[in-house]
CSV table of C-alpha atoms in Angstrom, one decimal:
chain,number,residue,atom,x,y,z
A,1,VAL,CA,-97.0,-17.3,-66.1
A,2,GLN,CA,-96.8,-19.3,-69.3
A,3,LYS,CA,-95.4,-18.2,-72.6
A,4,THR,CA,-97.6,-18.7,-75.6
A,5,THR,CA,-97.5,-17.7,-79.3
A,6,ARG,CA,-99.6,-14.7,-78.4
A,7,GLY,CA,-97.3,-13.7,-75.6
A,8,PRO,CA,-97.1,-14.5,-71.9
A,9,VAL,CA,-100.4,-15.2,-70.1
A,10,TRP,CA,-101.3,-16.0,-66.5
A,11,VAL,CA,-101.7,-19.6,-65.6
A,12,PRO,CA,-105.1,-20.1,-63.9
A,13,CYS,CA,-106.1,-22.5,-61.1
A,14,GLU,CA,-109.3,-24.4,-61.5
A,15,PHE,CA,-112.2,-24.7,-59.1
A,16,ASP,CA,-115.2,-27.0,-59.1
A,17,ILE,CA,-118.4,-25.3,-57.8
A,18,ASP,CA,-121.1,-27.6,-56.5
A,19,SER,CA,-124.8,-27.0,-56.3
A,20,GLU,CA,-124.6,-25.9,-52.7
A,21,GLY,CA,-122.1,-23.1,-53.3
A,22,HIS,CA,-119.0,-24.9,-52.2
A,23,ALA,CA,-115.7,-24.6,-54.1
A,24,GLN,CA,-113.0,-27.2,-54.4
A,25,ILE,CA,-109.6,-26.5,-56.0
A,26,VAL,CA,-108.7,-29.0,-58.8
A,27,GLY,CA,-105.3,-30.7,-59.3
A,28,GLY,CA,-104.0,-31.6,-55.8
A,29,SER,CA,-100.3,-30.8,-55.6
A,30,ARG,CA,-100.4,-29.4,-59.1
A,31,CYS,CA,-103.2,-27.0,-58.5
A,32,HIS,CA,-100.7,-24.1,-58.0
A,33,LYS,CA,-97.0,-23.5,-57.6
A,34,HIS,CA,-97.8,-23.1,-53.9
A,35,PRO,CA,-100.7,-25.6,-53.5
A,36,ALA,CA,-101.2,-25.4,-49.7
A,37,LEU,CA,-101.4,-21.6,-49.9
A,38,ALA,CA,-103.9,-21.7,-52.8
A,39,GLU,CA,-106.1,-24.2,-50.9
A,40,LYS,CA,-106.0,-22.3,-47.6
A,41,VAL,CA,-106.4,-18.7,-49.0
A,42,ALA,CA,-108.1,-18.8,-52.4
A,43,THR,CA,-110.8,-21.4,-51.7
A,44,PRO,CA,-112.5,-19.7,-48.7
A,45,ILE,CA,-112.3,-16.3,-50.4
A,46,LEU,CA,-114.0,-17.7,-53.5
A,47,GLU,CA,-116.7,-19.4,-51.4
A,48,ALA,CA,-117.4,-16.1,-49.6
A,49,ALA,CA,-117.6,-14.3,-53.0
A,50,LEU,CA,-119.9,-16.8,-54.8
A,51,PRO,CA,-123.2,-15.2,-53.6
A,52,LEU,CA,-122.0,-11.9,-55.0
A,53,LEU,CA,-120.7,-13.4,-58.2
A,54,ALA,CA,-124.1,-15.0,-58.7
A,55,LYS,CA,-125.8,-11.5,-58.7
A,56,LEU,CA,-123.7,-10.2,-61.6
A,57,ARG,CA,-125.7,-9.8,-64.8
A,58,ARG,CA,-123.1,-8.6,-67.3
A,59,PRO,CA,-121.9,-11.3,-67.6
A,60,GLN,CA,-124.2,-13.6,-65.8
A,61,LEU,CA,-122.1,-16.4,-64.5
A,62,LEU,CA,-123.7,-19.9,-64.3
A,63,LEU,CA,-122.0,-21.2,-61.2
A,64,ASP,CA,-124.1,-24.4,-60.4
A,65,ARG,CA,-121.9,-27.4,-61.0
A,66,ARG,CA,-119.3,-25.5,-63.0
A,67,ARG,CA,-115.5,-25.6,-63.3
A,68,LEU,CA,-114.1,-22.1,-63.2
A,69,GLN,CA,-110.6,-21.0,-64.2
A,70,ILE,CA,-109.3,-18.4,-61.8
A,71,VAL,CA,-106.0,-16.5,-61.7
A,72,PHE,CA,-105.0,-16.2,-58.0
A,73,LYS,CA,-102.7,-13.4,-56.9
A,74,ALA,CA,-101.5,-11.8,-53.7
A,75,GLN,CA,-100.7,-8.1,-54.2
A,76,ARG,CA,-99.5,-5.1,-52.1
A,77,ILE,CA,-99.5,-1.4,-52.5
A,78,SER,CA,-96.7,0.0,-50.4
A,79,LEU,CA,-96.0,3.7,-49.6
A,80,PRO,CA,-92.8,5.1,-48.1
A,81,PRO,CA,-92.8,6.9,-44.7
A,82,LYS,CA,-93.6,10.5,-44.3
A,83,VAL,CA,-90.2,12.1,-43.5
A,84,HIS,CA,-91.0,15.8,-43.4
A,85,GLU,CA,-94.1,17.6,-42.3
A,86,ASP,CA,-95.0,18.7,-45.8
A,87,ASP,CA,-94.4,15.3,-47.4
A,88,GLU,CA,-97.3,13.3,-48.7
A,89,PRO,CA,-96.2,9.9,-50.1
A,90,GLU,CA,-99.0,9.0,-52.3
A,91,TYR,CA,-100.4,6.4,-54.7
A,92,ILE,CA,-102.9,7.3,-57.5
A,93,GLY,CA,-104.4,4.6,-59.7
A,94,MET,CA,-105.6,4.9,-63.3
A,95,TRP,CA,-108.7,3.7,-65.0
A,96,HIS,CA,-108.3,0.2,-66.2
A,97,VAL,CA,-109.8,-3.2,-66.7
A,98,ASP,CA,-108.0,-6.4,-65.5
A,99,GLY,CA,-106.5,-8.9,-67.9
A,100,HIS,CA,-104.6,-8.4,-71.1
A,101,ARG,CA,-104.6,-11.6,-73.1
A,102,GLU,CA,-106.8,-13.2,-70.6
A,103,ASP,CA,-110.6,-12.6,-70.8
A,104,VAL,CA,-111.4,-11.7,-67.1
A,105,ALA,CA,-115.1,-11.7,-66.6
A,106,ALA,CA,-115.2,-10.7,-62.9
A,107,VAL,CA,-112.9,-9.6,-60.1
A,108,VAL,CA,-112.8,-10.6,-56.4
A,109,LEU,CA,-110.6,-8.5,-54.1
A,110,TYR,CA,-110.2,-9.3,-50.4
A,111,TYR,CA,-108.2,-6.8,-48.3
A,112,TYR,CA,-106.6,-8.7,-45.4
A,113,HIS,CA,-104.4,-5.8,-44.1
A,114,VAL,CA,-104.8,-2.0,-44.5
A,115,ASP,CA,-102.3,0.0,-42.4
A,116,PRO,CA,-104.0,2.6,-40.2
A,117,ALA,CA,-101.6,5.3,-41.4
A,118,LEU,CA,-103.1,5.1,-44.9
A,119,GLU,CA,-105.7,7.7,-45.8
A,120,GLY,CA,-108.0,7.7,-48.8
A,121,GLY,CA,-107.6,5.0,-51.5
A,122,ASP,CA,-111.2,4.3,-52.2
A,123,MET,CA,-112.0,2.1,-55.1
A,124,GLU,CA,-113.9,4.0,-57.8
A,125,LEU,CA,-115.9,2.1,-60.4
A,126,CYS,CA,-117.6,3.5,-63.5
A,127,GLY,CA,-119.8,1.7,-66.1
A,128,ARG,CA,-118.1,0.9,-69.4
A,129,GLU,CA,-121.2,1.4,-71.6
A,130,PRO,CA,-120.5,5.1,-72.5
A,131,PHE,CA,-116.8,4.3,-73.0
A,132,ASP,CA,-117.5,1.4,-75.3
A,133,ILE,CA,-119.8,3.4,-77.7
A,134,LEU,CA,-118.7,7.1,-77.3
A,135,ALA,CA,-117.1,8.7,-80.4
A,136,THR,CA,-116.9,12.2,-81.9
A,137,ALA,CA,-119.4,11.3,-84.6
A,138,ASP,CA,-122.0,10.9,-81.8
A,139,ALA,CA,-121.8,14.5,-80.9
A,140,GLY,CA,-123.1,15.9,-84.2
A,141,GLU,CA,-122.5,19.6,-84.5
A,142,ASN,CA,-120.9,19.7,-81.1
A,143,CYS,CA,-118.1,17.3,-82.0
A,144,PHE,CA,-115.4,19.9,-81.5
A,145,ASP,CA,-116.6,20.3,-77.9
A,146,PHE,CA,-115.7,16.7,-77.2
A,147,ASP,CA,-112.4,17.4,-75.5
A,148,HIS,CA,-110.5,16.4,-72.4
A,149,ARG,CA,-112.2,19.1,-70.2
A,150,HIS,CA,-115.7,18.1,-71.1
A,151,LEU,CA,-115.1,14.4,-70.7
A,152,LYS,CA,-113.5,15.0,-67.3
A,153,GLU,CA,-116.6,17.0,-66.2
A,154,ALA,CA,-118.9,14.2,-67.4
A,155,ILE,CA,-116.9,11.7,-65.2
A,156,SER,CA,-116.1,13.7,-62.1
A,157,GLY,CA,-117.6,17.2,-62.3
A,158,GLU,CA,-120.3,18.8,-60.3
A,159,LYS,CA,-122.9,17.6,-62.8
A,160,GLN,CA,-121.8,14.0,-63.2
A,161,ARG,CA,-123.4,12.4,-66.2
A,162,LEU,CA,-121.8,9.0,-66.1
A,163,PRO,CA,-123.0,6.5,-63.4
A,164,HIS,CA,-120.2,5.6,-61.1
A,165,CYS,CA,-119.6,4.8,-57.4
A,166,ARG,CA,-116.7,4.6,-54.9
A,167,VAL,CA,-116.1,1.9,-52.2
A,168,PRO,CA,-114.1,2.7,-49.0
A,169,ILE,CA,-111.4,0.1,-48.4
A,170,GLN,CA,-110.5,-1.2,-44.9
A,171,THR,CA,-109.2,-4.4,-43.4
A,172,GLY,CA,-111.7,-7.2,-44.1
A,173,THR,CA,-113.3,-5.6,-47.2
A,174,LEU,CA,-114.5,-8.1,-49.8
A,175,LEU,CA,-115.2,-6.4,-53.2
A,176,VAL,CA,-116.7,-8.2,-56.2
A,177,PHE,CA,-117.5,-6.6,-59.5
A,178,SER,CA,-117.9,-7.3,-63.2
A,179,ASN,CA,-114.8,-6.7,-65.3
A,180,HIS,CA,-116.9,-6.6,-68.5
A,181,GLN,CA,-119.3,-4.0,-67.1
A,182,MET,CA,-117.0,-1.7,-65.0
A,183,VAL,CA,-113.7,0.1,-65.2
A,184,HIS,CA,-112.0,0.9,-62.0
A,185,ARG,CA,-109.2,2.7,-60.3
A,186,VAL,CA,-107.8,3.4,-56.9
A,187,LEU,CA,-108.3,7.0,-55.8
A,188,ARG,CA,-105.5,9.0,-54.2
A,189,MET,CA,-104.0,7.3,-51.1
A,190,ILE,CA,-101.4,8.9,-48.8
A,191,ASN,CA,-99.3,7.7,-45.9
A,192,ASN,CA,-99.5,9.9,-42.8
A,193,GLY,CA,-97.2,7.6,-40.8
A,194,LYS,CA,-93.5,7.8,-39.9
A,195,SER,CA,-92.9,4.3,-41.3
A,196,GLU,CA,-93.6,2.4,-44.5
A,197,ALA,CA,-97.3,1.5,-44.8
A,198,SER,CA,-99.0,-1.0,-47.1
A,199,ARG,CA,-102.4,-2.3,-48.3
A,200,ASP,CA,-102.3,-6.0,-48.8
A,201,PHE,CA,-105.0,-8.0,-50.7
A,202,VAL,CA,-105.8,-11.2,-52.5
A,203,ALA,CA,-107.1,-10.9,-56.0
A,204,LEU,CA,-109.1,-13.6,-57.8
A,205,PHE,CA,-109.6,-13.0,-61.5
A,206,ILE,CA,-112.5,-15.1,-62.8
A,207,LEU,CA,-111.9,-16.0,-66.4
A,208,ASN,CA,-114.8,-15.9,-68.8
A,209,PRO,CA,-116.2,-19.5,-69.1
A,210,ALA,CA,-117.4,-18.7,-72.7
A,211,SER,CA,-113.9,-17.9,-73.9
A,212,GLU,CA,-111.3,-20.4,-74.9
A,213,ALA,CA,-109.8,-22.0,-71.8
A,214,LEU,CA,-106.2,-21.3,-70.9
A,215,VAL,CA,-103.8,-24.1,-69.9
A,216,PRO,CA,-104.4,-24.6,-66.2
A,217,ALA,CA,-101.8,-25.0,-63.5
A,218,ARG,CA,-102.5,-28.8,-63.1
A,219,CYS,CA,-101.3,-29.2,-66.7
A,220,ALA,CA,-98.6,-26.5,-66.8
A,221,LEU,CA,-97.0,-27.9,-63.7
A,222,ALA,CA,-97.3,-31.6,-64.6
A,223,LYS,CA,-93.7,-32.1,-66.0
A,224,PRO,CA,-91.9,-30.2,-63.2
A,225,TYR,CA,-94.1,-32.0,-60.6
A,226,MET,CA,-93.0,-35.4,-61.9
A,227,LEU,CA,-89.4,-34.4,-62.2
A,228,THR,CA,-89.5,-33.0,-58.6
A,229,ARG,CA,-90.8,-36.4,-57.3
A,230,VAL,CA,-87.9,-38.2,-59.0
A,231,LEU,CA,-85.3,-35.7,-57.7
A,232,ARG,CA,-86.6,-36.0,-54.1
A,233,LEU,CA,-85.6,-39.7,-54.2
A,234,LYS,CA,-82.0,-38.4,-54.5
A,235,ALA,CA,-82.4,-36.4,-51.2
A,236,LEU,CA,-81.7,-33.1,-53.0
A,237,THR,CA,-82.6,-29.9,-51.2
A,238,PRO,CA,-85.6,-27.7,-52.5
A,239,ASP,CA,-83.1,-25.1,-53.7
A,240,ASN,CA,-81.2,-27.7,-55.7
A,241,ILE,CA,-84.4,-29.0,-57.2
A,242,GLN,CA,-85.5,-25.5,-58.1
A,243,ALA,CA,-82.1,-24.9,-59.8
A,244,ILE,CA,-82.3,-28.1,-61.8
A,245,LEU,CA,-85.9,-27.3,-62.9
A,246,SER,CA,-84.8,-23.8,-64.0
A,247,LEU,CA,-81.8,-25.0,-65.9
A,248,ALA,CA,-83.9,-27.7,-67.6
A,249,GLY,CA,-86.4,-25.0,-68.7
A,250,PHE,CA,-89.4,-26.4,-66.7
A,251,LEU,CA,-89.7,-23.5,-64.2
A,252,PRO,CA,-88.3,-20.0,-64.3
A,253,THR,CA,-86.2,-18.7,-61.4
A,254,ASP,CA,-87.8,-16.3,-58.9
A,255,ASP,CA,-86.0,-13.4,-60.4
A,256,GLU,CA,-87.1,-14.4,-63.9
A,257,SER,CA,-90.7,-14.7,-62.8
A,258,LYS,CA,-90.7,-11.3,-61.1
A,259,SER,CA,-89.2,-9.7,-64.2
A,260,LEU,CA,-91.8,-11.3,-66.4
A,261,ARG,CA,-94.7,-10.3,-64.1
A,262,ASN,CA,-93.5,-6.7,-64.1
A,263,ALA,CA,-93.2,-6.6,-67.9
A,264,MET,CA,-96.7,-8.0,-68.2
A,265,LEU,CA,-98.1,-5.4,-65.9
A,266,LEU,CA,-96.4,-2.5,-67.8
A,267,GLU,CA,-97.7,-3.9,-71.0
A,268,GLN,CA,-101.2,-4.1,-69.7
A,269,LEU,CA,-101.2,-0.5,-68.4
A,270,GLN,CA,-99.8,1.0,-71.6
A,271,PRO,CA,-101.9,4.0,-72.9
A,272,SER,CA,-104.3,2.8,-75.5
A,273,GLY,CA,-104.3,5.8,-77.8
A,274,GLU,CA,-105.9,9.2,-78.3
A,275,PHE,CA,-108.8,10.9,-80.0
A,276,ALA,CA,-110.5,14.3,-80.6
A,277,SER,CA,-109.2,17.1,-82.8
A,278,ARG,CA,-108.1,20.7,-83.1
A,279,GLY,CA,-105.3,20.1,-80.7
A,280,ASN,CA,-107.6,18.9,-77.9
A,281,ALA,CA,-106.4,15.3,-78.1
A,282,VAL,CA,-107.7,13.1,-75.2
A,283,ARG,CA,-105.0,10.6,-74.3
A,284,ALA,CA,-106.2,7.3,-72.8
A,285,THR,CA,-104.7,5.6,-69.8
A,286,GLY,CA,-105.2,2.1,-68.6
A,287,ASN,CA,-105.7,-0.9,-70.9
A,288,GLY,CA,-109.3,-0.3,-72.1
A,289,CYS,CA,-110.8,1.7,-74.9
A,290,LEU,CA,-109.8,5.2,-75.9
A,291,THR,CA,-112.1,7.0,-73.5
A,292,MET,CA,-110.7,5.6,-70.2
A,293,VAL,CA,-109.2,8.9,-69.2
A,294,GLY,CA,-107.2,9.1,-66.0
């Protein structure tokens, strides 16, 4: 994460894509805070996803001999154990798009572990087109019928009027979709086991090549990388080097990084407003437009 005048943003890695569909991470030891992990994990997942990314049309990504900026994350959804028979530890997602100050064009998700005790948790996706243009003025004389109940029916009622789909998630699932075209959420997931259960996955957020580029990791990590090389000559331990870099303001501590990431997530998922009238206000969830109703 890097602080900017607009607020904190994620620091992307950079990958060069060749004409044969191979990806190579850029920057060597400065490609990521954990370069070996990024090379071993993110690169093969990106290469596996390239054929699917090439099929996207909104936006259509030109991948031949391109350099892509990609935010690389490892994430976990963890549910507590089922203690009593009537307990149902659950996780329910909300409609959202990824990115806040970052222009995320597409999303790649690879699920490398899904605990067998977890039930449900399908990924639901819905086209953004109606959400981006829908307003009370479009309803004409029926504008006062444009309320929470009718909108919920259009999304998930028996006569669904908005195109959407759901994808079952299991270990080994690779999911690729357009962040510009689709909103998404995780459907209800419960833990039926007697111990904590988790769903672990790697997320690659493909930044829009047409937008202004962010400062990549190879540049953001240049100063701490050079200072680290100097300090290693003094036979300092990794913990001592990390402490010096943190005190010098080059790298945040692990606790500071975790706090900043949590704050960014909460900011991203803030409700974005409400609309409608006569007391039937529809309150939006997620970080998209006003009609992303959870």
